[in-house]
Coordinates of C-alpha atoms in Angstrom, one line a residue:
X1 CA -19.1 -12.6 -62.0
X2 CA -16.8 -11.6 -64.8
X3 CA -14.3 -8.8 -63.5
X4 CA -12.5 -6.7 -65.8
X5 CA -9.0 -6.0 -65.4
X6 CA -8.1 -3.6 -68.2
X7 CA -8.6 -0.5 -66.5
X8 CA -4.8 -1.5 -64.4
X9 CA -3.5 -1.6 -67.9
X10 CA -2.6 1.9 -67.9
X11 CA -0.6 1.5 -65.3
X12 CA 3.1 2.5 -65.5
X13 CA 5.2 0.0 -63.0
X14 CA 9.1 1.1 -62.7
X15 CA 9.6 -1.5 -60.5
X16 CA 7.7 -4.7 -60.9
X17 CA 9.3 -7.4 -58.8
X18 CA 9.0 -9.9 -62.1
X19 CA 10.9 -7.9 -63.8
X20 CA 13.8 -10.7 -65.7
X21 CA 17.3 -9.1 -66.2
X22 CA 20.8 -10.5 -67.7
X23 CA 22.6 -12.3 -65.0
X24 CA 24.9 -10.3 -64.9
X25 CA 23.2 -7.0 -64.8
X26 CA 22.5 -5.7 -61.1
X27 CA 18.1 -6.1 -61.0
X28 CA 18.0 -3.0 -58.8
X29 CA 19.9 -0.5 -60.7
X30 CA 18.1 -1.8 -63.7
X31 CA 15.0 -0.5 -61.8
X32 CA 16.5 3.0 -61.1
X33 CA 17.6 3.3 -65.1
X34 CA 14.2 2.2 -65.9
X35 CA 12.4 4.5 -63.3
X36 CA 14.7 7.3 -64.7
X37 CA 13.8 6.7 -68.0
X38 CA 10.2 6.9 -67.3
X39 CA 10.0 9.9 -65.3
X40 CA 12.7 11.7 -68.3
X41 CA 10.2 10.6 -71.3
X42 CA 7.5 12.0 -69.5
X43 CA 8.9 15.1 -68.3
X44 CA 10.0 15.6 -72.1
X45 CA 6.5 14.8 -73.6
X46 CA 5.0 17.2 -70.8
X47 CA 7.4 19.9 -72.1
X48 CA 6.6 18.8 -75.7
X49 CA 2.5 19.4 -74.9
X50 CA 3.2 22.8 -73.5
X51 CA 5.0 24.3 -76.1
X52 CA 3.1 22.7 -78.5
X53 CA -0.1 24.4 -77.1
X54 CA 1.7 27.8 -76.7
X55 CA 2.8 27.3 -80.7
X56 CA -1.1 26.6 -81.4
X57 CA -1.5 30.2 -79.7
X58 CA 0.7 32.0 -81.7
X59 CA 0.0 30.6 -85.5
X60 CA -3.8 31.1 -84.7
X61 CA -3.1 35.0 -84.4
X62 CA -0.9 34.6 -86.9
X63 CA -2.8 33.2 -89.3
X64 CA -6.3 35.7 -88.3
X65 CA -3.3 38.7 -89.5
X66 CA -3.2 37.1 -92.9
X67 CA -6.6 36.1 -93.8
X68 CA -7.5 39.8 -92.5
X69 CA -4.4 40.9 -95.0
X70 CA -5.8 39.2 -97.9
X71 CA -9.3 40.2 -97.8
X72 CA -7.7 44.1 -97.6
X73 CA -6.1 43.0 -100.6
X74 CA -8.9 41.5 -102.7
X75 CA -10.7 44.7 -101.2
X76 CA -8.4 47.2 -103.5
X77 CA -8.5 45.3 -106.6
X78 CA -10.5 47.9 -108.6
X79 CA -7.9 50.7 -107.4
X80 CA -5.9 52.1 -109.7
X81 CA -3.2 52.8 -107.2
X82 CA 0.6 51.5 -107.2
X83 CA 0.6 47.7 -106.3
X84 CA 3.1 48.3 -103.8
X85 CA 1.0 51.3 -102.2
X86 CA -1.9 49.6 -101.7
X87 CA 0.0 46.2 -100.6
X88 CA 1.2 48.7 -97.5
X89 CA -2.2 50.1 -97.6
X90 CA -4.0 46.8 -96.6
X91 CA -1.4 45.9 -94.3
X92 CA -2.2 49.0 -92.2
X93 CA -6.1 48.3 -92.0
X94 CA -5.6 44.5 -91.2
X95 CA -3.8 45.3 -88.1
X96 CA -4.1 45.0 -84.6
X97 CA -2.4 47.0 -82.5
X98 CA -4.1 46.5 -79.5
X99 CA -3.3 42.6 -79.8
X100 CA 0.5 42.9 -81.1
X101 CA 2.4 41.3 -78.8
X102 CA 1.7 38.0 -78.5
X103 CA 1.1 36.4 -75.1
X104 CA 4.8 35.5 -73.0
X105 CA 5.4 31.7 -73.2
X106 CA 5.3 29.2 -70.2
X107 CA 8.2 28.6 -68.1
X108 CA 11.2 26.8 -70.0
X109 CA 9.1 27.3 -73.6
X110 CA 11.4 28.9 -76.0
X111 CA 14.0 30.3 -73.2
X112 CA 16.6 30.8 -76.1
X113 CA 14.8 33.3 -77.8
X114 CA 15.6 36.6 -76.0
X115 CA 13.6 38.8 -78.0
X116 CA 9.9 37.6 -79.0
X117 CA 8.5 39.1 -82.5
X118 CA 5.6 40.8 -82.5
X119 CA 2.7 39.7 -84.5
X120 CA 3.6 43.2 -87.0
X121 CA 7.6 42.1 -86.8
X122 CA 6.0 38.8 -88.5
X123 CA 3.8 40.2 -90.8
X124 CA 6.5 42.6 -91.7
X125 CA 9.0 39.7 -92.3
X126 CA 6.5 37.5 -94.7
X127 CA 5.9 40.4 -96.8
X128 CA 9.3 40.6 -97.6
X129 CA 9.6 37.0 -98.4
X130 CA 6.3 38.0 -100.9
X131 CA 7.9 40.9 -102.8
X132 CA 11.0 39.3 -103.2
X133 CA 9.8 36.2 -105.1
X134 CA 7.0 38.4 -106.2
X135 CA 9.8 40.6 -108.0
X136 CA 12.0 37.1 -108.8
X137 CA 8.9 36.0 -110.8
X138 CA 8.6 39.5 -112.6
X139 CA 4.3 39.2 -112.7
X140 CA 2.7 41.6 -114.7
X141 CA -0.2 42.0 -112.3
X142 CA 1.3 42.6 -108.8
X143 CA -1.5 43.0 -106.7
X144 CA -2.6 39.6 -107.8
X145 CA 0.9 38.3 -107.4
X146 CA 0.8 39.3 -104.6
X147 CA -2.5 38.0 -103.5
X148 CA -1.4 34.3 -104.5
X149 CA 1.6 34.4 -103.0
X150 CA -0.1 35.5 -99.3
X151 CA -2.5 32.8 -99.8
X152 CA 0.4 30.8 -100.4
X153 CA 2.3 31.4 -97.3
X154 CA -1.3 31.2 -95.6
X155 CA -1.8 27.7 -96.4
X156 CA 1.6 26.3 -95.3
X157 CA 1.0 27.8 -92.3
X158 CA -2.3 26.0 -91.9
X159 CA -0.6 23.4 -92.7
X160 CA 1.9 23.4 -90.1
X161 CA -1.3 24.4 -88.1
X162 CA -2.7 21.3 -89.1
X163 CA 0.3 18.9 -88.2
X164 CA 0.7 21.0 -84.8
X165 CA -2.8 19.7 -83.8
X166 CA -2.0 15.8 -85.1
X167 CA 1.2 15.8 -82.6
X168 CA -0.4 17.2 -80.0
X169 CA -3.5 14.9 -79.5
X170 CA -1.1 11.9 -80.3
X171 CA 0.6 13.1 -77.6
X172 CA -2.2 14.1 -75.0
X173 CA -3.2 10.5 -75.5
X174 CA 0.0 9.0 -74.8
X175 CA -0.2 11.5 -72.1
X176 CA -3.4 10.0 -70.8
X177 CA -2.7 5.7 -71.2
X178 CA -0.8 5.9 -68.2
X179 CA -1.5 6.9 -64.7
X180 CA 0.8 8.3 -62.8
X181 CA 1.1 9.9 -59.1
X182 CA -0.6 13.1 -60.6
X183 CA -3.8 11.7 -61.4
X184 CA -4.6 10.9 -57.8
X185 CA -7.1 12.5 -56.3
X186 CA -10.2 11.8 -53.8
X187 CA -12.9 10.4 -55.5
X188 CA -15.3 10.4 -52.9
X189 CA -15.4 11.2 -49.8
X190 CA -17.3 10.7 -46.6
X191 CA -17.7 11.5 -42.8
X192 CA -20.4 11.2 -40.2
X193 CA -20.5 13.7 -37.4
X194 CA -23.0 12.0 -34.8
X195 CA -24.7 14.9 -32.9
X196 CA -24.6 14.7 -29.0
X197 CA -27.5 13.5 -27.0
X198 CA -28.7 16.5 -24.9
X199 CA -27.7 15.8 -21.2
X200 CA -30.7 15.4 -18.9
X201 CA -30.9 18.1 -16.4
X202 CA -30.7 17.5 -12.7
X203 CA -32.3 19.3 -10.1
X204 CA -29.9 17.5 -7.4
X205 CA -26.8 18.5 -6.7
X206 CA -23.9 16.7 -5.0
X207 CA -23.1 17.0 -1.5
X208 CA -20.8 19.7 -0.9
X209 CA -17.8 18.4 1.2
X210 CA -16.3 20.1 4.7
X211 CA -12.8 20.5 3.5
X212 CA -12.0 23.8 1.7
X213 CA -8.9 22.8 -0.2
X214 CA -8.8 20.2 -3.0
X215 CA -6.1 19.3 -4.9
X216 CA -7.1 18.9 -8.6
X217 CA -5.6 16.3 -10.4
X218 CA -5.3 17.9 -14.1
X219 CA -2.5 15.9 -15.8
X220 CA -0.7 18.7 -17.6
X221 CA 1.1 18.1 -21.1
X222 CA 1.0 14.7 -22.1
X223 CA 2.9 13.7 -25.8
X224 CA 0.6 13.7 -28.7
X225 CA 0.3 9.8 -28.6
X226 CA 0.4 9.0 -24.8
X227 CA 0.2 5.5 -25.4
X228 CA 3.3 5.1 -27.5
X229 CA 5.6 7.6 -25.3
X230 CA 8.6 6.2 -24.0
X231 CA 8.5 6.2 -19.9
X232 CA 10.3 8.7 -18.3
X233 CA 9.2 7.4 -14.8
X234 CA 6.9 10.1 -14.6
X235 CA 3.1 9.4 -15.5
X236 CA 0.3 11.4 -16.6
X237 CA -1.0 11.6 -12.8
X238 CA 2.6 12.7 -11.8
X239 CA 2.6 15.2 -13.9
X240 CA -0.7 17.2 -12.7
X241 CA -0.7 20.7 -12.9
X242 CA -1.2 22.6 -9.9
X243 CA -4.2 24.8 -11.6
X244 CA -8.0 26.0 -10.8
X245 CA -9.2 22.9 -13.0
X246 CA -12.9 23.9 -15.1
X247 CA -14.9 25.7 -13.2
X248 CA -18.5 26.8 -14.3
X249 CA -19.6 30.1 -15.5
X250 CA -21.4 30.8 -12.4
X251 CA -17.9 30.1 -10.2
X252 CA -18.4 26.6 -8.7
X253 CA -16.2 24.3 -8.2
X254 CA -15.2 21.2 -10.7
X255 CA -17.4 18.2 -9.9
X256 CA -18.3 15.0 -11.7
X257 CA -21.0 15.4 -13.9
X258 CA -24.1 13.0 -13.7
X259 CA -22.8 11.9 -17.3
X260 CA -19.9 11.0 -15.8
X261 CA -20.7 9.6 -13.0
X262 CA -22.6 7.1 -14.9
X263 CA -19.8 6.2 -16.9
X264 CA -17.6 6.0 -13.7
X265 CA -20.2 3.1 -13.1
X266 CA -19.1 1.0 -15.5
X267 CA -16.5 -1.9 -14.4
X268 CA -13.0 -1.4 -15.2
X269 CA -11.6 -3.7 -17.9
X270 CA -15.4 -3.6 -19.5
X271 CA -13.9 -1.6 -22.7
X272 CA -16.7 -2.7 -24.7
X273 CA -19.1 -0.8 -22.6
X274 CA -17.0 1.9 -22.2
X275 CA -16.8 2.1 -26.3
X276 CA -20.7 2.0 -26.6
X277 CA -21.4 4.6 -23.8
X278 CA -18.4 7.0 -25.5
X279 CA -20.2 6.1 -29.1
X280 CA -23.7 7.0 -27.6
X281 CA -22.5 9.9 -25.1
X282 CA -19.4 11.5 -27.5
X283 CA -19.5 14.6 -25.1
X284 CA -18.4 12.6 -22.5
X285 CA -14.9 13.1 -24.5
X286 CA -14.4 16.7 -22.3
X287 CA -11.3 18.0 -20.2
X288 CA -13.9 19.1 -17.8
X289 CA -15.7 15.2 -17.6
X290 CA -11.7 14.2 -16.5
X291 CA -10.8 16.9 -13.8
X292 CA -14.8 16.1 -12.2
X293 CA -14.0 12.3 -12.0
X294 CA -10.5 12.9 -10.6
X295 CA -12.1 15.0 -8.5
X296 CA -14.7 12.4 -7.6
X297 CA -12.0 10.0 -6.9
X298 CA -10.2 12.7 -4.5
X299 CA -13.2 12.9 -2.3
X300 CA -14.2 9.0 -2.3
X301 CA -10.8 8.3 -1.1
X302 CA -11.3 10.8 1.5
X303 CA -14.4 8.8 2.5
X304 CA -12.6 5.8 2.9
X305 CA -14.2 4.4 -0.5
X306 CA -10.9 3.1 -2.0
X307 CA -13.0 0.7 -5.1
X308 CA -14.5 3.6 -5.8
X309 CA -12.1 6.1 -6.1
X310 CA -9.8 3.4 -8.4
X311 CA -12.7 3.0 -10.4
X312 CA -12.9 6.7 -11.0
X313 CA -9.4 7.3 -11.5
X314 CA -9.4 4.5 -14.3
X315 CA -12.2 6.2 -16.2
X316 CA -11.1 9.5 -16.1
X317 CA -7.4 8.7 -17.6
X318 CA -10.0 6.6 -20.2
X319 CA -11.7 9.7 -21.1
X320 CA -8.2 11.4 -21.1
X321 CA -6.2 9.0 -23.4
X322 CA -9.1 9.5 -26.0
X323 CA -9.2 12.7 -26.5
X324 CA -5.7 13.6 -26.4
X325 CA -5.0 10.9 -28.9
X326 CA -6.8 13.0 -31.8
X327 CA -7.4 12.1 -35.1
X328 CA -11.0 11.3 -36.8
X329 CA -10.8 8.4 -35.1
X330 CA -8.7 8.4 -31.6
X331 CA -11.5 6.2 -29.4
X332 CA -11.2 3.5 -32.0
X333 CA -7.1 3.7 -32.3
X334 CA -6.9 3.9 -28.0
X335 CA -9.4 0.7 -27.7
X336 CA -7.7 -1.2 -30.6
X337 CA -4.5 -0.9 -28.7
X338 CA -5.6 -1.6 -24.9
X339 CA -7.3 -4.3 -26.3
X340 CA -4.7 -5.9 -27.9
X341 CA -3.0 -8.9 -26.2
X342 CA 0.7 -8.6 -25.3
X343 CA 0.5 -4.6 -26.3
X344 CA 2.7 -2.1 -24.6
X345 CA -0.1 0.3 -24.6
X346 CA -2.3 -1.8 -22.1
X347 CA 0.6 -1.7 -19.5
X348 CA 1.4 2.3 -19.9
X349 CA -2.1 2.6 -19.1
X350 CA -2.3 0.7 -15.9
X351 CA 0.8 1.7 -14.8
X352 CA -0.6 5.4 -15.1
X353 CA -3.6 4.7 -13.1
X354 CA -2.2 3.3 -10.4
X355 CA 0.5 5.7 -10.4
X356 CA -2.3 8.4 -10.2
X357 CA -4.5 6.5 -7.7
X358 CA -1.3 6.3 -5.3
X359 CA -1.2 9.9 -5.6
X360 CA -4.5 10.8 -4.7
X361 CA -4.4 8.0 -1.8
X362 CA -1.0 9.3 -0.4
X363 CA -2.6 12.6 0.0
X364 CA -5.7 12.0 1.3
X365 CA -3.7 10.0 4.2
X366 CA -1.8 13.0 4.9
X367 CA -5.1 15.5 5.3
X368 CA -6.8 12.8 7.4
X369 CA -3.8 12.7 9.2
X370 CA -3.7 16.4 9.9
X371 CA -7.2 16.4 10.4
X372 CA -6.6 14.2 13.6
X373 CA -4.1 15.8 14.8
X374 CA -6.1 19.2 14.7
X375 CA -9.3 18.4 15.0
X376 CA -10.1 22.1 15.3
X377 CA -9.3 22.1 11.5
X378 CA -11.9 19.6 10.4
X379 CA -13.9 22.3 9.1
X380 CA -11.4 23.7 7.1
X381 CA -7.6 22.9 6.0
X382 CA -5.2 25.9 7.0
X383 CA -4.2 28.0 4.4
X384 CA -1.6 30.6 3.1
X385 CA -3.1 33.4 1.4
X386 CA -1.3 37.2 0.1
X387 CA -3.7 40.0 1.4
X388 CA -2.8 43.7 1.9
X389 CA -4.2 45.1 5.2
X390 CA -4.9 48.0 3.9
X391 CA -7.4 49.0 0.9
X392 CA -5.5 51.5 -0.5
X393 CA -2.0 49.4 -0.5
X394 CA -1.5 47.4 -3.9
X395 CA 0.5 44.3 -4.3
X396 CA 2.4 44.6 -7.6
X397 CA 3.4 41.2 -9.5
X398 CA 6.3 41.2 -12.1
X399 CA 7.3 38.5 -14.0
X400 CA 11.2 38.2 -14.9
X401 CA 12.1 38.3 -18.2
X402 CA 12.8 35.8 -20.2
X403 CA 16.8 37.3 -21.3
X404 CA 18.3 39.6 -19.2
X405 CA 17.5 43.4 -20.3
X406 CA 20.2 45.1 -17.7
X407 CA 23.5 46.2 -18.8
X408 CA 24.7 45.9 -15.2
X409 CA 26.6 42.2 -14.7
X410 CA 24.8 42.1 -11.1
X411 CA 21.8 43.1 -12.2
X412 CA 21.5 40.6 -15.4
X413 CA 22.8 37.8 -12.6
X414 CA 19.9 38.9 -10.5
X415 CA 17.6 38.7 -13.8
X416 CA 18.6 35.1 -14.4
X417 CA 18.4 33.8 -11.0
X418 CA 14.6 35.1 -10.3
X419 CA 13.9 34.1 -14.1
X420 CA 15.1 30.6 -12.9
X421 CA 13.2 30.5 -10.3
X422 CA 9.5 31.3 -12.1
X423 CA 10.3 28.7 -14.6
X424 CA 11.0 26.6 -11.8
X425 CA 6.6 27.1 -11.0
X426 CA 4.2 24.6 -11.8
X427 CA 2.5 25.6 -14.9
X428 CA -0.7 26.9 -13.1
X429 CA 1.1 29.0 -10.8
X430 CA 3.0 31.0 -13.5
X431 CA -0.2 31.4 -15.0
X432 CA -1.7 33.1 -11.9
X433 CA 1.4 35.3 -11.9
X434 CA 1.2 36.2 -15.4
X435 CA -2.4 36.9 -14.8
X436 CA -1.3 39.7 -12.8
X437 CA -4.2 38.7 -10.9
X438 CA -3.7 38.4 -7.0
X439 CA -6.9 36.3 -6.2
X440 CA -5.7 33.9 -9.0
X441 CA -2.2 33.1 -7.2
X442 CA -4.2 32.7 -4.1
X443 CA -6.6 30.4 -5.5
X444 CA -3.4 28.2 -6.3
X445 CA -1.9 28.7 -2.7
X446 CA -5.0 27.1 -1.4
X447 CA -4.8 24.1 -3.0
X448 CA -1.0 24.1 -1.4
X449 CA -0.1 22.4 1.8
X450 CA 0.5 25.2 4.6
X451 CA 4.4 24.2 4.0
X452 CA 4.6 24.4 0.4
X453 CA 2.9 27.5 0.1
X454 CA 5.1 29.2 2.2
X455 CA 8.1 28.1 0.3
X456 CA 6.5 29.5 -2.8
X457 CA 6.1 32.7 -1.0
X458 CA 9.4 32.8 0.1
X459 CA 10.7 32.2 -3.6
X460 CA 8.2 35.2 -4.5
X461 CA 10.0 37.5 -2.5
X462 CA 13.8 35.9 -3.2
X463 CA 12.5 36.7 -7.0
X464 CA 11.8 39.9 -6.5
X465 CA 8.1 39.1 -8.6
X466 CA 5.9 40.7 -5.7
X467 CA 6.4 44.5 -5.2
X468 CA 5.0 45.7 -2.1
X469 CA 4.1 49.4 -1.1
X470 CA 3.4 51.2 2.7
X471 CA 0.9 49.0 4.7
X472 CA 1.7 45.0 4.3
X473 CA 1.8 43.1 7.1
X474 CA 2.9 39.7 7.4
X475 CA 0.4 38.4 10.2
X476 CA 2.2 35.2 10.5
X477 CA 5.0 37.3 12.5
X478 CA 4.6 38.3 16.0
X479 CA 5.5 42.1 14.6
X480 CA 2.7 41.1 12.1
X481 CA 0.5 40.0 14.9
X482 CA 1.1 43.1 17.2
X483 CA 0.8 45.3 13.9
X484 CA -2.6 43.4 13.2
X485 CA -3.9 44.0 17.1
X486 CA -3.2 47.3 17.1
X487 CA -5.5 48.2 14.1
X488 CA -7.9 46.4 15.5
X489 CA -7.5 48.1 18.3
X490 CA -7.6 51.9 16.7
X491 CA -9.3 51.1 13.5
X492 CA -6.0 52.6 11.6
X493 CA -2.7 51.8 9.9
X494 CA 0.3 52.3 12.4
X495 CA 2.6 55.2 11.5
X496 CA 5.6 53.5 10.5
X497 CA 5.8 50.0 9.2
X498 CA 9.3 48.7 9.4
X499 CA 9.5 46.0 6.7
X500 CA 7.7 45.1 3.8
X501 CA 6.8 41.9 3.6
X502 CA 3.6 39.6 2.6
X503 CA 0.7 39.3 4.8
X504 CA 0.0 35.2 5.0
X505 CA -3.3 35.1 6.9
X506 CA -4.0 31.4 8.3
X507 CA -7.6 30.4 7.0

């Protein structure tokens, strides 16, 4: 097969590494001059084209005034009238005063012409040039004087016309042997958008567990490229967010998926597998599908089915490193790198599972741990939760602002400190707070150990973020307890309450 190589011979190379210079000329500054050289005759015959075609514009109009001019002329030839007369006669009727002023020019065309002649001020000037050779010739017969001497002026200018339209094709066709950076473009493109397989529906569903509380592993804001990040000590696992997680539109909790339990099934280190079911199953590639295997994990470790929970830890940070990655193609670009002998990326990777499986297996040793020392609690972890004894009492939330808005030094001090302290949240927490929503900073309690929660509430109430009106009670208190007896007791609010405080109630 012959192949022909003369379409590269419009190619315009500045700096073609067989390039031969003088000894004692420098090769890379020759490159620059030549480069410069290129890009400044180019730049000049681009300049040359434009004005050029904006010239074109203006002799065309030009030229329409005077054949209109001399067929007014040749018009009046049986008139009797003063040559001169009728000379300003025609030059009325051939005129256009709706089209006088000829269009402005491009940018950098004829900048050092201030004032642009109209296509009358032009007219106006040629006809002068006419009756003064007109006069200089002393015809007898004017009007035909004239009449030559228009058509005279009309075919130089048709002329010029003519040689306009010669320099600019020779120069469009310079313009056009070489390709340069402009004449890039996309040829042809193409995409393929598989559609997801619908997801068989299941009439089972899992086994609810005893436990009430689960904390929901949600790595929060990973770089854009997690598997080119430089380590900070902290992983993806470490830095879960302390939020609700996906739940579905009816209100259940997150849980795996049979989609994803299947792909939890597959062995981890099979990334071959794991690219076919991703390629066949693309909506497997879901925030929810990672917070239901993490989830998944949770509970297996709870069960005392460590494999398991590993193996569903590994997948879910699989299905996470995918999609976060991006791009048209970020499943391909993760397993080209994890697959890559000797790569760092297959080491961040690990190291972020098991730094997320330790998590997971740390604290499922501490709530069996709790569960054997209370067995009373096996039914349910204790929780802190904000309620308001009374219905008609309202607990207020207030988020500090961001910069201080009090005049007062004390005040703006106060500002900063509780402002420090909210950014100091996890990132689902100040969400709940922001919400405004009571039951959504509860729902984050819950997931909370009994101690951490009621640091968070003390930190509430130190930030001044929870407002409370007539008829909290904190029911962790003995006051709180007698307080909470004694409605029971008479079915009503007591008279005076003598702090204000939140009401944790123990569930």
């Amino acid at each position: 097969m012959v192949v022909d190589y003369s379409k590269w011979d419009a190619l315009e190379i500045s700096d073609d590494s067989d390039i031969e210079v003088h000894p004692n000329v420098d090769k890379k500054s020759f490159i620059r001059a030549k480069q410069a050289q290129i890009h400044q005759e180019r730049d000049r015959r681009r300049h040359q084209i434009t004005t050029l075609k904006y010239e074109r514009i203006i002799n065309d109009g030009l030229i329409l005034r005077i054949d209109n001019l001399l067929t007014a002329l040749k018009s009046h030839k049986a008139d009797a009238d003063d040559s001169d007369k009728l000379l300003f006669r025609s030059l009325i009727e051939s005129a256009d005063p709706a089209n006088d002023r000829p269009p402005n020019p491009p940018p950098g065309v004829h900048d050092h012409i201030k004032e642009k002649p109209t296509y009358s001020q032009m007219m106006g000037s040629l006809l002068d040039q006419v009756k003064k050779e007109v006069d200089e010739a002393k015809a007898e017969n004017r009007l035909e004087a004239f009449i030559t001497e228009i058509g005279k002026h009309g075919d130089r200018v048709k002329g010029l016309q003519g040689e306009l339209y010669a320099k600019l094709a020779e120069l469009e066709k310079e313009e056009k042997r070489h390709i340069t950076s402009d004449d890039i473009h996309t040829g042809f493109d193409y995409s393929d958008v598989k559609a997801a397989a619908p997801i068989p529906s299941s009439s089972t569903t899992s086994k609810s567990k005893p436990q009430s509380t689960v904390e929901v592993l949600n790595p929060g804001a990973l770089q854009r490229d997690p598997l080119t990040r430089t380590d900070t000590g902290q992983s993806s696992g470490a830095d879960a967010d302390i939020e609700e997680g996906t739940n579905d539109d009816d209100g259940d909790e997150t849980e795996a998926s049979p989609l994803g339990k299947e792909f939890a099934k597959i062995k981890a280190g099979d990334y071959r597998a794991c690219l076919a079911f991703i390629s066949s199953h693309p909506e497997v590639l879901s925030e929810r599908e990672t917070d239901g295997l993490l989830v998944e994990a949770f509970n297996s470790e709870l069960d005392g089915k460590h494999k398991h929970a590993r193996q569903c830890v590994h997948q879910a940070l699989l299905i996470q490193y995918c999609r976060q990655l991006g791009g048209r193609d970020g499943v391909g670009l993760f397993f080209k790198r994890i697959t890559t002998k000797d790569h760092q990326a297959n080491k961040l990777f690990t190291d972020d599972v098991d730094s997320t499986y330790r998590r997971i297996h740390t604290r499922a040793a501490e709530i069996a741990a709790e569960r054997a020392e209370n067995p009373q609690s096996a039914e349910g972890v204790e929780q802190i939760q904000l309620h308001a004894v009374d219905p008609n009492t309202k607990i207020n939330i207030s988020i500090p602002p961001e910069k201080p808005t009090s005049e007062d030094a004390d005040e703006r001090a106060g500002q900063e400190k509780a402002r420090a302290v909210f950014d100091a949240f996890p990132p689902g927490l100040q969400r709940a707070l922001e919400s405004g929503s009571l039951d959504e900073v509860n729902k984050v309690l819950a997931k909370m150990s009994v101690e951490e929660a009621e640091e968070v509430v003390g930190k509430l109430g130190e930030g001044g973020m929870l407002s409370l009106e007539q008829g909290v009670i904190d029911a962790t208190t003995e006051e709180g307890k007698k307080a909470m007896e004694e409605i029971e007791r008479s079915g009503r609010m007591p008279g005076v309450v003598e702090e204000e405080e939140l009401a944790g109630d123990p569930e």
